C-alpha positions as a printed Julia matrix, in Angstrom:
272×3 Matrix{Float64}:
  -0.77  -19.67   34.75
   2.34  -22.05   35.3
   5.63  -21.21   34.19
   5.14  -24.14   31.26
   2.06  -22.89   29.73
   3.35  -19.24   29.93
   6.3   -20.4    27.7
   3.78  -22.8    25.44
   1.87  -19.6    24.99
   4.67  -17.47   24.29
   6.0   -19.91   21.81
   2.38  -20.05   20.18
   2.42  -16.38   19.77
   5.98  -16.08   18.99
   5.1   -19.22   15.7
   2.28  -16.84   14.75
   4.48  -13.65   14.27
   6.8   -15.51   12.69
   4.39  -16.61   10.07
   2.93  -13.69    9.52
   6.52  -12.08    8.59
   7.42  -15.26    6.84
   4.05  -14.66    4.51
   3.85  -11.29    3.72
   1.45   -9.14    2.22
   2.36   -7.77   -0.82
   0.4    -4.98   -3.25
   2.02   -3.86   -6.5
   0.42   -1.71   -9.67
   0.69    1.12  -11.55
  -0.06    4.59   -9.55
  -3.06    5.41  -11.41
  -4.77    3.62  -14.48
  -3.41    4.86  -17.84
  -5.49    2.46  -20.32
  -6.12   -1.24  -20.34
  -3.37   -2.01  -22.33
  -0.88   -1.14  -19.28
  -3.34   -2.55  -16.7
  -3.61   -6.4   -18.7
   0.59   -5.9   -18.78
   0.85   -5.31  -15.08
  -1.73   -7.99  -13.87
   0.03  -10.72  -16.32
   3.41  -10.41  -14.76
   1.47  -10.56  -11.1
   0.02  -13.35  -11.56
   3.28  -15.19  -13.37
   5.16  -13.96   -9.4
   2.13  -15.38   -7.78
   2.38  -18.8    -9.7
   6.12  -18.7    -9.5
   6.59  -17.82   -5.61
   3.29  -19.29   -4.38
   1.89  -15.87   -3.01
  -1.38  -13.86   -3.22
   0.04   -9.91   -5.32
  -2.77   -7.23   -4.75
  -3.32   -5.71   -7.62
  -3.4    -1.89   -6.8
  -4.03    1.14   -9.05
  -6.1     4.48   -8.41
  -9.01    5.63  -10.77
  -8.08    9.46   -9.37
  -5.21   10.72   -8.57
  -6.53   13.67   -6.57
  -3.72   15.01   -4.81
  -1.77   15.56   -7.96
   0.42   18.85   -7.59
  -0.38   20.71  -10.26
  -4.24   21.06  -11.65
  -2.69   19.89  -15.46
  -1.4    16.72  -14.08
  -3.01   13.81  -15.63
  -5.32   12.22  -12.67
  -7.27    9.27  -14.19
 -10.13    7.72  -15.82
 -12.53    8.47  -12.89
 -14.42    6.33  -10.71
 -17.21    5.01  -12.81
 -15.35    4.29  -16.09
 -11.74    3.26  -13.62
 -13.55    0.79  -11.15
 -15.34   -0.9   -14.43
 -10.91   -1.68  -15.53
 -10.65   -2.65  -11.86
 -13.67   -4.77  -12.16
 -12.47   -6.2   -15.13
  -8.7    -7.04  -14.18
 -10.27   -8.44  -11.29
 -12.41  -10.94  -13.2
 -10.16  -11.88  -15.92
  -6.58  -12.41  -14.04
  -8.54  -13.87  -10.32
  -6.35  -10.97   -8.94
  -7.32   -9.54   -5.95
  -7.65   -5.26   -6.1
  -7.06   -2.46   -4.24
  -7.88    0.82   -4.73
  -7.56    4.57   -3.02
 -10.65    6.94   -2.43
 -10.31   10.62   -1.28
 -13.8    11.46   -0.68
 -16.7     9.49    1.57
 -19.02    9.2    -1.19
 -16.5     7.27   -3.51
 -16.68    4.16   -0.93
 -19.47    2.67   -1.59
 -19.24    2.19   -5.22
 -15.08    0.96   -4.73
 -16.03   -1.33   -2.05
 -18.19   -3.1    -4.65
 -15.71   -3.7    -6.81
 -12.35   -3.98   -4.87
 -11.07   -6.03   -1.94
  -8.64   -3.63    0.11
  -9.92    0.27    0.41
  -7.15    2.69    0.94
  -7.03    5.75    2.64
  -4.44    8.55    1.78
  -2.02    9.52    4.26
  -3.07   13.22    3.82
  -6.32   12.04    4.87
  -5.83    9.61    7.36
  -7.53   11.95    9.85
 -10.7    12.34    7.76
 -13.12   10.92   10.16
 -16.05   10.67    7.21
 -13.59    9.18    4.93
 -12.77    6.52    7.21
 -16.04    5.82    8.39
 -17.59    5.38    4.65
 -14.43    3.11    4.13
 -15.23    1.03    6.64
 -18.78    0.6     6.31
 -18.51   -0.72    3.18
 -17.18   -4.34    5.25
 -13.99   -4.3     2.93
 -10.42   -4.52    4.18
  -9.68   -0.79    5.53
  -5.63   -0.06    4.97
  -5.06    3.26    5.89
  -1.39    5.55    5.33
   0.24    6.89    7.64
   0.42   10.67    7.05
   3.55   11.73    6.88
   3.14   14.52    9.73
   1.88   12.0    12.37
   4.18    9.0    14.3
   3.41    5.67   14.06
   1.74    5.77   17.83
  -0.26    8.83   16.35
  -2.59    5.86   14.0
  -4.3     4.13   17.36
  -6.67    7.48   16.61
  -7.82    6.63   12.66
  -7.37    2.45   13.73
  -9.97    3.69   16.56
 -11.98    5.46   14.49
 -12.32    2.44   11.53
 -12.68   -0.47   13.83
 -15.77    1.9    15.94
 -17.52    2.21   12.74
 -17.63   -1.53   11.77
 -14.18   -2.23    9.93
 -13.61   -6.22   10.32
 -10.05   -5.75    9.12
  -7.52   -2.61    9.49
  -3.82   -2.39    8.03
  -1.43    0.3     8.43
   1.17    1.7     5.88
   4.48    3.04    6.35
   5.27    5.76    3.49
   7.87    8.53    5.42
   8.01   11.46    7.53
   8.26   15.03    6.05
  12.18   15.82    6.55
  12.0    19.59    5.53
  10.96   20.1     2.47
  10.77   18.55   -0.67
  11.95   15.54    1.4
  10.91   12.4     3.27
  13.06   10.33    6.08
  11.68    6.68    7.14
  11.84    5.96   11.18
  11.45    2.26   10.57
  10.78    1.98   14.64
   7.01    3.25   13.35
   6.36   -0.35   11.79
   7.42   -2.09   15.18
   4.92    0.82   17.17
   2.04    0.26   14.46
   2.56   -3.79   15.08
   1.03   -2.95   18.27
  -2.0    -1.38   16.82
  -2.81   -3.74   14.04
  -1.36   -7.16   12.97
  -0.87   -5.85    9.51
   1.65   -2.95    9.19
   2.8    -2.89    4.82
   6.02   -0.88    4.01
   4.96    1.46    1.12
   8.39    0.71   -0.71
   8.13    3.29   -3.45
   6.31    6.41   -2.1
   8.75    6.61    0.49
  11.47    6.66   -1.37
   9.62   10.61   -3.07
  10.48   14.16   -3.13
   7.04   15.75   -3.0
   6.82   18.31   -4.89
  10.26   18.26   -5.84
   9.95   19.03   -9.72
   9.04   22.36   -9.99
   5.09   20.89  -10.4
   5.52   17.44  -10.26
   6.8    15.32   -7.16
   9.92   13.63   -8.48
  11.76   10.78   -5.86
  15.07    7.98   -6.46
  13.83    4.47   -7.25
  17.11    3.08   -6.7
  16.36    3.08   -2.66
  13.04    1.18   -3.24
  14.95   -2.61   -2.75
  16.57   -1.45    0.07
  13.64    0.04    1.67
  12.1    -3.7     1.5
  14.72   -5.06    3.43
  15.07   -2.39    6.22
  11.13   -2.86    6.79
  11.63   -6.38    7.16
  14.1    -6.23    9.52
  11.93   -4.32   11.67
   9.01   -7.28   10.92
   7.21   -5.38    8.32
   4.04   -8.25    7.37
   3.01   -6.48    4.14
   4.97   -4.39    0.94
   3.67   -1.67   -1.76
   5.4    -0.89   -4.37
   4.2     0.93   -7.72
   5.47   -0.59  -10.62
   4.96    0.47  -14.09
   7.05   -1.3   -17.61
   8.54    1.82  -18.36
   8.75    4.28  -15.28
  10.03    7.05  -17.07
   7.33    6.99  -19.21
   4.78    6.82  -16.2
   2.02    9.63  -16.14
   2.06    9.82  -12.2
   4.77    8.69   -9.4
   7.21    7.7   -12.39
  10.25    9.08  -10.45
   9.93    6.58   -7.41
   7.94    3.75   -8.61
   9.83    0.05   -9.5
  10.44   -1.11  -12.91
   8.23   -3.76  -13.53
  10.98   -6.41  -14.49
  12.74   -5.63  -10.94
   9.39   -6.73   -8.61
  10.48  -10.52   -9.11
  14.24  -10.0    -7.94
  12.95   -7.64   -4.63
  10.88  -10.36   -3.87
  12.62  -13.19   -4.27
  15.0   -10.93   -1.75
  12.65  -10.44    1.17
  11.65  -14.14    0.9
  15.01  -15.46    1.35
């Protein structure tokens, strides 16, 4: 290769990263689904951001919530009667949807209905999980578990794109600092880049205290914007946050997901 098509091909590649940060990815929903009522609320406001910024929201919610702490912690509709509100959302509001599954035999049925499968970062090392996700042909994003490094995903990326996944993505979400506490290396999102092309900053989860509440995992929203920009700096392509109208009043996450009337200024912030 000469010395001018090295540096035509290293500007191509360097154009196409910088597109790729200067589009981003983003996902936003309530932690699990409640009732329709808050679903229709959510997906209205995405698609007014979508219209008003010119992006493409994910609409992302979870019929089950299985890795609530305590067994009286309200988990969800469940997967028949929650994927027909996915379904639905999905059909009425042209969103696309993403959902999580926690057990193998839940793909098939979620990959019908929803564009982006996710896989839990406690599970991220469930080999049948991740091969029924990607089976299923659907976009594969799978968490980082908070007890592995970022190089630690090649093994789960391996094990997705070996069983027939077209697409993987990778999400940030925290290291376990101790306990009842999570710390974000942000170098994981430049060491996942090299993995996949699509590493997403989970904004909100990151920002938890599991377990935290005596019961309940609590966390401090007010780090969630600044968690955005810290993730772009290091050329996050993709951002999660759960977002609910009145957090407080949230029946899962409420501690450290967004207000729903803050997604449009975060936004607008890691657009600029």
């Amino acid at each position: 290769m000469s010395i001018l098509s090295f540096h035509v091909s290293l500007h191509d590649l360097n154009q196409e990263n910088a597109s790729i940060v200067n589009n981003p990815i983003f996902i936003a929903g309530p932690c699990v689904i409640e009732s329709a009522e808050l679903l229709d609320e959510v997906a209205r406001e995405l698609v007014r951001l979508n219209e008003h910024f010119g992006i493409d929201i994910i609409f992302k919610s979870s019929f089950d919530k299985a890795n609530r702490t305590s067994l009286h912690s309200f988990r969800g509709p469940g997967l028949e009667k929650g994927l027909q509100m996915l379904d639905d959302i999905k059909s009425r509001y042209g969103l696309r949807v993403l959902t999580d599954i926690h057990e193998s035999w839940q793909a098939k049925a979620a990959g019908e209905v929803c564009d982006v499968l996710q896989v839990p970062a406690f599970l991220c090392r469930q080999t049948d999980l991740l091969v029924a996700a990607a089976q299923t042909g659907r976009v594969v994003n799978i968490k980082k578990a908070q007890f592995l490094s970022g190089m630690d995903m090649r093994y789960p990326v391996e094990k997705a794109r070996e069983s027939g996944a077209r697409e993987v993505w990778l999400t940030e979400r925290g290291n376990c600092f101790g306990y009842n506490n999570l710390v974000v290396d942000f170098r994981n999102i430049s060491d996942m880049l090299e993995l996949v092309p699509t590493v997403v900053m989970d904004c909100t989860h990151s920002v938890q205290r599991p377990g935290g509440g005596g019961g309940s995992t609590t966390g401090d929203r007010r780090f969630v914007p600044s968690m955005a920009l810290a993730a772009k700096a290091f050329g996050a392509t993709g951002y999660f946050f759960e977002v609910h109208p009145h957090p407080d009043e949230a029946k899962s996450d409420g501690p450290n997901m967004l207000a729903l009337n803050q997604l449009e200024g975060v936004i607008e912030n890691i657009l600029k």
